[in-house]
XYZ file of C-alpha atoms in Angstrom:
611
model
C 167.883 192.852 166.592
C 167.369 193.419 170.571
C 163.726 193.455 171.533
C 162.404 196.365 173.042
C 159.381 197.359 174.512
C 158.231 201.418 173.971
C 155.140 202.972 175.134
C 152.155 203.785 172.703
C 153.246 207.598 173.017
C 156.706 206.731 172.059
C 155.780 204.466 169.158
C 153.862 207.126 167.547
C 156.286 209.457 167.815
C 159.055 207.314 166.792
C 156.911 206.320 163.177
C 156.213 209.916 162.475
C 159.884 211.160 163.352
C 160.405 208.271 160.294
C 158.368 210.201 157.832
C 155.508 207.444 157.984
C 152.564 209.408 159.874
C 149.597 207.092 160.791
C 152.085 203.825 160.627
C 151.432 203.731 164.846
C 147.697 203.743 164.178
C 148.065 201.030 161.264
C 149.497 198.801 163.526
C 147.143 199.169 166.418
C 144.472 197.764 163.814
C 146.695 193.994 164.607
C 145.379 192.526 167.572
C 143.803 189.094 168.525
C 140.485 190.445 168.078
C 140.437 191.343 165.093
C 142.143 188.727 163.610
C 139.394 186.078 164.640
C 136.726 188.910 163.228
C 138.294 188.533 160.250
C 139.055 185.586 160.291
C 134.938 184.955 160.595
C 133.619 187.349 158.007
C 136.620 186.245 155.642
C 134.974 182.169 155.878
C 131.624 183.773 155.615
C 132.231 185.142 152.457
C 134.053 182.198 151.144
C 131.308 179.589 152.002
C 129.125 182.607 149.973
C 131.053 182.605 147.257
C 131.126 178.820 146.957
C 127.548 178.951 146.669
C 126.930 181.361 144.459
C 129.966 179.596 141.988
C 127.892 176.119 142.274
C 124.746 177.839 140.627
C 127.221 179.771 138.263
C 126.692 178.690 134.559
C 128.796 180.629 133.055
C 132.055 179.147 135.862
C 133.927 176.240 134.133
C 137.656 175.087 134.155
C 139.429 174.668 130.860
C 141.827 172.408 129.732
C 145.358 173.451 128.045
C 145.302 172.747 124.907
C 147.752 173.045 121.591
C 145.135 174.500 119.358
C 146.247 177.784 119.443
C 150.035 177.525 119.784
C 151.029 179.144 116.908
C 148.291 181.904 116.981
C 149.425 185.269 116.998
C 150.645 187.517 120.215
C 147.556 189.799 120.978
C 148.520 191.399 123.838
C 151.521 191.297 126.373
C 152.236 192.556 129.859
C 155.638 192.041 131.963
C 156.151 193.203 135.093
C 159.446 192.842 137.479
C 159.758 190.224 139.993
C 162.144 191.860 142.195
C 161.245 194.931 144.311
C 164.408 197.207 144.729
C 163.340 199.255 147.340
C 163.278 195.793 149.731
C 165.634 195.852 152.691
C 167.538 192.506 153.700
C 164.440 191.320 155.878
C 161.795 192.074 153.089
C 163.874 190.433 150.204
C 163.102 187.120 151.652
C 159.303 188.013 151.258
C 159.564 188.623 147.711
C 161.328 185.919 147.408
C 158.269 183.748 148.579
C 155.939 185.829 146.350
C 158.385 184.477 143.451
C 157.842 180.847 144.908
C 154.391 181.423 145.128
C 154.301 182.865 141.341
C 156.124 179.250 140.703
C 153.419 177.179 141.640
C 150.795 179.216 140.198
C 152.089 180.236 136.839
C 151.863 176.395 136.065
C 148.338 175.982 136.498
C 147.362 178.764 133.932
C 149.948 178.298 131.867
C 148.934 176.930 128.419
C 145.052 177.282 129.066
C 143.077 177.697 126.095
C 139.418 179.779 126.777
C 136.916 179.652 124.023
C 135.079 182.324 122.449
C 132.432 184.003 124.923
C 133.601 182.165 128.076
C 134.105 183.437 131.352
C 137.771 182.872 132.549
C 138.410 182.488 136.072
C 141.877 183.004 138.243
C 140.283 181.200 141.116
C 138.328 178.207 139.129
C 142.234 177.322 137.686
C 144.470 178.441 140.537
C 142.320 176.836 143.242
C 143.382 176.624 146.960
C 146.691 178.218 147.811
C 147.469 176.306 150.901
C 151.060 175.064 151.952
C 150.095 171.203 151.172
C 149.945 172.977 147.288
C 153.475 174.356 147.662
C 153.020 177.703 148.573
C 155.052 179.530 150.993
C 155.178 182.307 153.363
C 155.071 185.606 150.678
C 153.771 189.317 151.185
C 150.174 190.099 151.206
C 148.381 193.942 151.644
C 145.523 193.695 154.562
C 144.184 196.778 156.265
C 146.634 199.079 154.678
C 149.997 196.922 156.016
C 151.668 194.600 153.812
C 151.996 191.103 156.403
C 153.675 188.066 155.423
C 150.959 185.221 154.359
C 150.865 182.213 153.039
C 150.518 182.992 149.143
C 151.245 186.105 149.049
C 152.253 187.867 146.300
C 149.796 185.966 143.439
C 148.374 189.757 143.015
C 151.243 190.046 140.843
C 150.004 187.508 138.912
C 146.244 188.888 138.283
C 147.764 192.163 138.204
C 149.588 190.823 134.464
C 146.623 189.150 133.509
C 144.045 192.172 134.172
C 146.756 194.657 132.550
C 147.036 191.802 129.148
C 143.136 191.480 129.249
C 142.859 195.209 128.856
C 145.292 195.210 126.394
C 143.229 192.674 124.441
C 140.236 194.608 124.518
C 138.550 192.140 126.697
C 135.293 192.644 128.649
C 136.301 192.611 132.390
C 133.159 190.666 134.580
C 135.137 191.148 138.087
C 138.099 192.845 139.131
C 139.134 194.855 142.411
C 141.883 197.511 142.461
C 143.927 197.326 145.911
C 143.636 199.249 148.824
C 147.180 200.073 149.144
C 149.902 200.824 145.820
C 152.628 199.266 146.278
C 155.942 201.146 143.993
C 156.783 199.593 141.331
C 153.784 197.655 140.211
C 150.756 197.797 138.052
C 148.431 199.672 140.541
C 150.877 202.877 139.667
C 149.065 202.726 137.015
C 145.187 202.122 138.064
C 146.233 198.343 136.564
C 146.160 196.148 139.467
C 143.288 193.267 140.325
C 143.547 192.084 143.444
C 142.611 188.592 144.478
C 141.852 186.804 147.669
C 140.887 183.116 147.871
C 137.967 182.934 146.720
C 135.859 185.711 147.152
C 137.873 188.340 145.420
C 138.516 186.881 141.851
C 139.826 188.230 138.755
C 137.254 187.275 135.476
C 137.430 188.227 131.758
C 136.110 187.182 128.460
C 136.790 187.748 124.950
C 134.630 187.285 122.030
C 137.409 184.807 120.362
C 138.803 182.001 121.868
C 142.301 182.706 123.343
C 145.643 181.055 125.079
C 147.424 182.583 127.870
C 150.983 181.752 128.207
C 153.227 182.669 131.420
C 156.308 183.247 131.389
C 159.086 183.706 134.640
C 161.915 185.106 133.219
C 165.043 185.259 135.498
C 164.071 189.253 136.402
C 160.293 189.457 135.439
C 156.746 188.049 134.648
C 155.681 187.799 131.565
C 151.980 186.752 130.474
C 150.834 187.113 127.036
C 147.518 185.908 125.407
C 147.792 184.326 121.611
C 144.234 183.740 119.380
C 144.244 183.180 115.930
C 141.566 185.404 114.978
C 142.633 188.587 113.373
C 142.179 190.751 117.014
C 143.319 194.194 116.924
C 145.234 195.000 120.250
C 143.236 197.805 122.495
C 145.607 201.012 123.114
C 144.917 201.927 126.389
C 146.113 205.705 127.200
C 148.466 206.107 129.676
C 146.633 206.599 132.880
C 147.387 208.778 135.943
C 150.781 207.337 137.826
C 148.880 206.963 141.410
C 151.427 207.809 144.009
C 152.808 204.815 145.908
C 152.151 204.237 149.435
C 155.217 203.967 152.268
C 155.879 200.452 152.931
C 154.326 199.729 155.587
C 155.424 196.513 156.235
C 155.741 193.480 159.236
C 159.737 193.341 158.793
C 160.551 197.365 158.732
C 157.686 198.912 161.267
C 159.678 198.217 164.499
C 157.301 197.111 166.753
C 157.351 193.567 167.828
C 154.148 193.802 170.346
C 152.217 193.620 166.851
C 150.069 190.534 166.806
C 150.942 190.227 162.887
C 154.587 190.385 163.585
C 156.942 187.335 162.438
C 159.315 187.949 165.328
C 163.158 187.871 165.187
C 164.094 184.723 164.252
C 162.558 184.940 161.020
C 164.043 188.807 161.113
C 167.767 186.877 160.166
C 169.730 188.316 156.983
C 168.533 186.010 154.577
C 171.316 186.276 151.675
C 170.504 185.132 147.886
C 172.605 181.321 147.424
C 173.330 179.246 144.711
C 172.045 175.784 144.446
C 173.901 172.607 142.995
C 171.511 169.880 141.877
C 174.046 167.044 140.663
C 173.209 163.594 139.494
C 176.023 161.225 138.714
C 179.494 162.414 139.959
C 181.931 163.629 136.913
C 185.709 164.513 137.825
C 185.966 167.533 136.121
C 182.627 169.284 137.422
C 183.827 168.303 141.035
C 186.574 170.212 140.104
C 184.795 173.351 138.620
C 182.753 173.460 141.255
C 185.222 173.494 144.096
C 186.629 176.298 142.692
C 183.191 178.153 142.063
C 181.165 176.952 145.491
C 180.926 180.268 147.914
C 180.245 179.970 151.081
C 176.444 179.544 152.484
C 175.762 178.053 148.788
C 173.892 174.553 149.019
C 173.913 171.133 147.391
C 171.776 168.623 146.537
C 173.062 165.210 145.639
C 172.206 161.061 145.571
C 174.619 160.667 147.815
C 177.136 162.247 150.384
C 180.623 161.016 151.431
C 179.699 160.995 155.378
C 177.157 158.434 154.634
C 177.600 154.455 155.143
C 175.485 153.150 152.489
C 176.367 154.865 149.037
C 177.370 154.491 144.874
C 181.233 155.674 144.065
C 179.497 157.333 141.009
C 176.905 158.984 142.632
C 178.766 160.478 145.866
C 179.877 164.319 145.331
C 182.815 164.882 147.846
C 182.809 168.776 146.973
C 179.696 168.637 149.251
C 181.449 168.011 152.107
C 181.801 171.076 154.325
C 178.691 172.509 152.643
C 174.884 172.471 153.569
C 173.881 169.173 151.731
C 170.617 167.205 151.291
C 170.802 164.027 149.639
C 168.305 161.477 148.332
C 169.731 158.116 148.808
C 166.934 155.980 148.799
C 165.536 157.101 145.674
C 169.126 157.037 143.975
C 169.438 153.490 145.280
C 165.893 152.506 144.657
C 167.147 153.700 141.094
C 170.695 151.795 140.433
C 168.968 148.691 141.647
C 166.397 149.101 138.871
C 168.012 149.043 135.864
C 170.195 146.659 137.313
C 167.503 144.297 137.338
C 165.421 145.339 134.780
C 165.506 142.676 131.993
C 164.274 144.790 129.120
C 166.686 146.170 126.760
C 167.135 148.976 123.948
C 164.346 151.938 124.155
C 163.005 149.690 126.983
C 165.691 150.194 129.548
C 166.161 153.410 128.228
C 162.315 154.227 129.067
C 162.823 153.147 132.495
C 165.834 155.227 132.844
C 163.761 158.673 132.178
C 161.131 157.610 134.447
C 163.130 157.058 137.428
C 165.278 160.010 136.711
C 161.966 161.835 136.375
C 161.455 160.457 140.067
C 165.028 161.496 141.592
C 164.491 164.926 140.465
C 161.209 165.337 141.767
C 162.640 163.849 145.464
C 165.018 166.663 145.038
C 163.614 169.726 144.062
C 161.623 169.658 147.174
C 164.976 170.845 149.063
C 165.533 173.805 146.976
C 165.672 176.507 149.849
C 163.799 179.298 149.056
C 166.272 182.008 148.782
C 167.965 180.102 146.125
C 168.461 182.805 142.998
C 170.580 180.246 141.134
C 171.110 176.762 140.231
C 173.721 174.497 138.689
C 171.914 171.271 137.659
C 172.986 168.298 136.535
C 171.171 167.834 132.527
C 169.394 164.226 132.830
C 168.023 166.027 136.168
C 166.774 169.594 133.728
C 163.782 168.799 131.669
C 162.237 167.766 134.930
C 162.916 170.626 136.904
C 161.893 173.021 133.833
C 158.553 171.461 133.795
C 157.800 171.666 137.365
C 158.243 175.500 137.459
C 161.414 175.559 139.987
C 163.960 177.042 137.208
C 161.032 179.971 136.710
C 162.343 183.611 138.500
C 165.956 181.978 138.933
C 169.149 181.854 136.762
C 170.622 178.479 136.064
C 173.744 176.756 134.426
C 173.704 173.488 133.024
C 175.865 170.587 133.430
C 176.201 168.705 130.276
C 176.788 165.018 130.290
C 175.521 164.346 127.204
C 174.229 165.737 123.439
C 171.000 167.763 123.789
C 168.208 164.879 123.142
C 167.202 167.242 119.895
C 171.026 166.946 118.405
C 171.218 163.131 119.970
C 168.357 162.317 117.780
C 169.598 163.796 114.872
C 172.964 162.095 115.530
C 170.950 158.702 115.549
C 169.235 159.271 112.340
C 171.738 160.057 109.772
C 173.954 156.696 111.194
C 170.535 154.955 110.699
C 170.574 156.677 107.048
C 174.302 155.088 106.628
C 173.047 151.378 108.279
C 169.510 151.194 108.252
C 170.313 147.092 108.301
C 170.996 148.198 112.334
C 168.959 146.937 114.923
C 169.785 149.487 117.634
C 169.822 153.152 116.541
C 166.124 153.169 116.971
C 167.114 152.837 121.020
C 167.685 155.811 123.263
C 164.868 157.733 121.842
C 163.249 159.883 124.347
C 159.230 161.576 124.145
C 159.108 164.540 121.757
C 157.768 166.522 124.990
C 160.842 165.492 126.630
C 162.624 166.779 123.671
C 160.891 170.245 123.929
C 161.254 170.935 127.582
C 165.128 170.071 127.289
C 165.212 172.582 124.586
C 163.255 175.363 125.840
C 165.027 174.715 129.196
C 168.858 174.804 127.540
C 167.727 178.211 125.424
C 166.915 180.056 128.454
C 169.989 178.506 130.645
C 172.538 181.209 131.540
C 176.025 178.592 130.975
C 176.398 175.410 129.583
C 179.081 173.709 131.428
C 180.999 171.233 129.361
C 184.598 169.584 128.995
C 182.956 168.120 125.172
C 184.059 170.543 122.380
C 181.086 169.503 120.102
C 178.482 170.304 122.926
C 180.310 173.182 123.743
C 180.306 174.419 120.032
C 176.767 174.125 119.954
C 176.076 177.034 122.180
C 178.915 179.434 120.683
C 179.179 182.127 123.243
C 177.329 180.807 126.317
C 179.193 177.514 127.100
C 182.148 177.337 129.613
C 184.135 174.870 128.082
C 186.106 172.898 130.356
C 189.285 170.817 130.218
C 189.237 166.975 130.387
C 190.771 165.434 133.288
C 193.316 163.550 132.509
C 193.112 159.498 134.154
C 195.331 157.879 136.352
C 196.515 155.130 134.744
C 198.837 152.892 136.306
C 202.418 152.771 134.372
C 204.025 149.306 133.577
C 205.829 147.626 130.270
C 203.528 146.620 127.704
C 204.132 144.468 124.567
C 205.332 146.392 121.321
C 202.071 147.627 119.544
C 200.520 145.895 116.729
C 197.120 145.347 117.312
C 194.380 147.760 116.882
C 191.897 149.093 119.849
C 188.088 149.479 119.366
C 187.475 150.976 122.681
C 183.810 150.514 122.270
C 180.890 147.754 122.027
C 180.280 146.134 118.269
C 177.381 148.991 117.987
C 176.302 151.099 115.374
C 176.256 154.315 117.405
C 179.839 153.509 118.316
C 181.153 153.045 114.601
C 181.294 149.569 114.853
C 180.617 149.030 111.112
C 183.376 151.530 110.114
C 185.646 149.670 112.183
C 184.522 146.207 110.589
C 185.106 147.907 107.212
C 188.382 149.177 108.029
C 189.266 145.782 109.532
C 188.098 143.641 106.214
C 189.932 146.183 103.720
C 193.176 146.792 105.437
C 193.403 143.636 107.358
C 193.437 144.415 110.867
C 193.883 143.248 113.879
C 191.516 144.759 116.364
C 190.827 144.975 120.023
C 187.384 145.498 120.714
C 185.793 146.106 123.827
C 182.123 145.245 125.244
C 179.748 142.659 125.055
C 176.998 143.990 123.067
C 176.936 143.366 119.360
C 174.238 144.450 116.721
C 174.997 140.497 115.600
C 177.038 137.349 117.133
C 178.073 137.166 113.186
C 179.359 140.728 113.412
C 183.205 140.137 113.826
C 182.765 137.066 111.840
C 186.004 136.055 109.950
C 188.583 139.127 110.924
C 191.100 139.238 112.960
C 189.528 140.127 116.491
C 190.247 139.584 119.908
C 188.209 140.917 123.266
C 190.295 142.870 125.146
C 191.622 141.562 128.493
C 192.134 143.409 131.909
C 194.819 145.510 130.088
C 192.972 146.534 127.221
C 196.231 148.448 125.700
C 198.328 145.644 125.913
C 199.809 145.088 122.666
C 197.892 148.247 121.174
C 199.581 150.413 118.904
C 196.611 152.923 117.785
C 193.032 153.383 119.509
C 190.637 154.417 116.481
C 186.966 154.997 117.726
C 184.903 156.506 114.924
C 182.021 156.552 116.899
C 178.510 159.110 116.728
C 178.135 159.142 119.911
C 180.744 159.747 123.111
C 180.091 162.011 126.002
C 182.805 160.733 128.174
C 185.726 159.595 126.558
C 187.200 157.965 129.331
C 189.111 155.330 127.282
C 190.796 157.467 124.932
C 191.785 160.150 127.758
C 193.631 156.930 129.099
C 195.336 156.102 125.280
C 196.523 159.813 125.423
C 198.081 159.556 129.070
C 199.963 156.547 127.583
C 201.669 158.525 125.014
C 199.183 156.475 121.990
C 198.011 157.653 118.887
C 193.865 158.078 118.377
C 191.853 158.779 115.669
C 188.314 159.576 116.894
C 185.088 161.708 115.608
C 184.404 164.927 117.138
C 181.776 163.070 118.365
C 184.771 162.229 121.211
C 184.742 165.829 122.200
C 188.369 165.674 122.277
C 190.610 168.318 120.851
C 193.255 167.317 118.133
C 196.728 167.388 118.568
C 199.502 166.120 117.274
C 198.692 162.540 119.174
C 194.590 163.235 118.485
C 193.629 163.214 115.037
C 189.712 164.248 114.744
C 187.342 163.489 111.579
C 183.630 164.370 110.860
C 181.311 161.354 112.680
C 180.233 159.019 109.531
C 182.895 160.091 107.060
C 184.506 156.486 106.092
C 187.361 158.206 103.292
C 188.329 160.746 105.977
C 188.915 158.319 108.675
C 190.668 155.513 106.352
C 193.153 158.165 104.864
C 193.771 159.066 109.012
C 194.220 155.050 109.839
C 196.684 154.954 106.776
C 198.541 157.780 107.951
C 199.094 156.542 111.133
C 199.827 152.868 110.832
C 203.501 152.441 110.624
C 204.008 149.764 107.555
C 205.893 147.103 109.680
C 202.314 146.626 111.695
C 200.134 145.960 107.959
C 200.728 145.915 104.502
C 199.892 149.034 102.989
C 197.187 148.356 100.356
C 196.721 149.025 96.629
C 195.688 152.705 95.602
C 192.321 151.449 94.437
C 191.603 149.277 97.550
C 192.780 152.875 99.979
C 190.612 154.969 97.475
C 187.060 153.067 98.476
């Protein structure tokens, strides 16, 4: 946009030949001078405030609580997030409000206020200053809406007012704005405006009460629960107020204004997608190559321009694209569990926690006029519970069972072997659990090449096909061995495949060094595998619970073998892939003796196959 200087004359004339009347005289109210006069009585009347809260009695902070979870809805208010009648400057305002909504929500979400006390939006949302995450956003001040740091948390009184008069509770403070903005609450005479910390927003109810907050991809919900039988007020429909002009910083024109951002920030900000990706998988490179648009960004552990970096870690689709990576935290992590000596749930502890820490070294490059994400799923429960997924849409890249189904998965092979000394391990926290949940019911896609995980979310999931290894062609050895591609674990099927081995009298391959035993193999015929582990194979059979990459068996299929796997493979079957139910022993023996040709074992008795 050129910059132009006009004359006072001609800027009046010019805002009321735009239909806007006294915009010319609204902007003459920005100057210098009256910025530092507000400036002054504004920290007069917050060092006033602060006094007066210190000798407040009835001003307190709650805590959240759990108490009233399951207490019924008593009142509701939603409200949309996205202003339609924004031009391509102002969207990138409302998309700081949404930010700013972000930070907020999760400081008031889950509160619990008891009966006959005073709830504050200031006492919980304390300072809004930058160093507390909040951004540039749009904020009404002497009838002009100017971009300000926090802007847009009227939004957020404004549901919380509207759900409190819903509720029927008494109101101790509220202002109504000097300036109604279409589209939102003060339409209807439902607004409470807030400035730090002189203008707050307080209620209280006569029972005690939880307010939950909810940022929905489109909107902002806030709803209060109690458990005490509460009859919900009905408020009559009030007076629609008529909505001012938008009298804004980014659509008035006139750059003289001391308030005005200038033109840099004045740049087409367009709406991007995000790509938050943890370890490297072929087939979501792929995927994404072909789904990437221009201007989107990425996030990753690695890039391939840099010196230092991990194979698995390095995303080469983010090449040519704006990328941020995190490679000392990503590094800080590999050497960690490298070195950590624990094992089981241990290691597995320490693998959450520094995930937990990767994540949070990478949200913090989420630009702001990022709509969408893709994110990687070890990466999601984090992000869910630090508020960035809230106002956005967001697909999910699935590298493994939801922890919910995982667990489940664990606990009926522990019903089978409860002998085992490992399917206690890999157990995450139940609030892990719960924010993984909630976070995959709201996702928009799950991404997935595994046909179990895919089947789990029916009509949502984008089910993807495997890519197929490359595997290096040379002569093998006729077949008559048997491959365990898999580590003597219970999770893996390892005592299927010892019963299998002991009734039809195997020989089997096995891969890995971990063992639930050293005794575990003890007098069958078993081998390790060596740096071919095909060589000699004639049929892979893997009844494992647990697979989310079936890297081995992709490679058996490439070589033209036969497999028998669970669906816990996430394969499909075929004619060379033949797929039973995870923990069903007479289903997979009837596959093995189908399969095995009679010159590689003796086919046994009827009543030794019918066990």
């Amino acid at each position: 946009m050129k910059r132009t200087k006009f004359s006072p004359t001609f800027k009046k004339f010019a805002c009321e030949k735009e239909g806007i009347g006294m915009k010319a005289t609204l902007i003459e109210r920005h100057s210098l001078l009256r910025e530092v006069i507000f400036f002054i009585k504004s920290r007069g009347l917050i060092l006033l405030r602060a006094l007066r809260n210190r000798f407040d009695n009835d001003l307190q902070r709650f805590p959240f609580g759990e108490t009233l979870k399951s207490g019924a809805v008593i009142s509701f208010s939603e409200s949309d997030l996205w202003n339609p009648d924004d031009d391509e400057q102002n969207w990138i305002l409302t998309a700081g409000k949404i930010q700013n909504l972000r930070v907020a929500t999760r400081k008031l979400n889950g509160l619990e206020i008891p009966a006959g006390k005073v709830f504050s939006f200031w006492q919980h949302v304390g300072y809004p200053g930058r160093s507390k995450g909040y951004v540039t956003g749009r904020e009404i001040r002497e009838g002009c809406i100017i971009p300000t740091v926090a802007g847009g948390l009227c939004q957020l009184s404004n549901a919380l007012y509207d759900a409190a008069l819903k509720a029927g509770f008494e109101i101790v403070e509220r202002h109504k704005h000097t300036k109604v903005v279409k589209g939102s609450l003060a339409e209807k005479g439902r607004d409470a405006t807030v400035k730090w910390n002189y203008i707050d927003l307080r209620f209280r109810s006569s029972s005690s009460f939880r307010i939950e907050i909810d940022l929905a991809p489109e909107s902002l919900v806030v709803k209060f629960r109690s458990t005490t039988d509460h009859r919900v007020q009905q408020i009559p429909s009030a007076m629609t107020v008529q909505p001012s002009k938008l009298n804004d910083c980014f659509s008035c024109g006139n750059f003289e204004c001391f308030k005005h951002p200038g033109k840099v920030v004045l740049q087409k900000r367009k709406a991007v997608t995000t790509f938050i990706l943890d370890e490297r998988w072929s087939e979501y490179e792929e995927y994404i190559s072909k789904t990437a648009a221009t201007g989107d960004r990425f996030v990753v552990p690695f890039t391939p321009d840099q010196r230092i970096r991990i194979n698995r870690y390095t995303w080469n689709v983010a090449k040519g694209f704006r990328a941020r990576a995190v490679p000392l935290m990503a590094l800080y992590r590999s050497l960690s569990i490298r070195l950590f000596s624990g094992g089981g749930n241990n290691v597995f502890s320490q693998m959450l926690r520094l995930d937990s820490k990767v994540t949070q070294r990478m949200l913090k490059h989420i630009p702001l006029e990022s709509t969408h994400i893709v994110i990687s799923q070890n990466l999601l429960p984090y992000a869910w519970a630090a508020g960035v997924l809230g106002g956005r849409t967001f697909d999910v890249l699935m590298t493994r069972l939801p922890m919910e189904k995982l667990h489940e998965r664990l606990d009926a092979a522990y019903r089978h072997y409860p002998s085992s000394s490992t399917l206690n391990d890999f157990r995450a926290p139940d609030e892990l659990v719960d924010l993984e949940s909630m976070a995959l019911t709201r996702s928009r896609h799950i991404i997935t090449p595994h046909r179990e995980i895919a089947n789990l979310f029916n009509n949502k999931s984008i089910l993807l096909d495997w890519s197929r290894p490359r595997v290096q062609v040379k002569t093998r050895s006729a077949g008559n061995r048997i491959l365990f591609p898999g580590p003597a674990l219970a999770r893996k099927g390892a005592y299927e495949m010892r019963r299998l081995a002991s009734e039809l009298k195997l020989s089997v391959t096995i891969m890995g060094g971990a063992t639930e035993e050293d005794s575990f193999w003890n007098g069958l015929s078993v081998e390790k595998a060596g740096a071919d582990p095909f060589e000699g194979v004639g049929l892979v059979v893997y009844p494992t619970y647990v697979e989310h990459h079936p890297r081995l068996l992709l490679k058996a299929i490439v070589l033209g073998l036969p497999v028998i796997t669970t669906t816990a493979s996430g394969l499909q079957p075929s004619d060379q892939v033949t797929i039973v139910e995870a923990g069903d022993y007479d289903a997979l023996k009837r596959a093995v003796l189908e399969k095995l040709p009679e010159e590689i074992i003796p086919i046994p008795s009827m009543s030794n196959a019918s066990r």
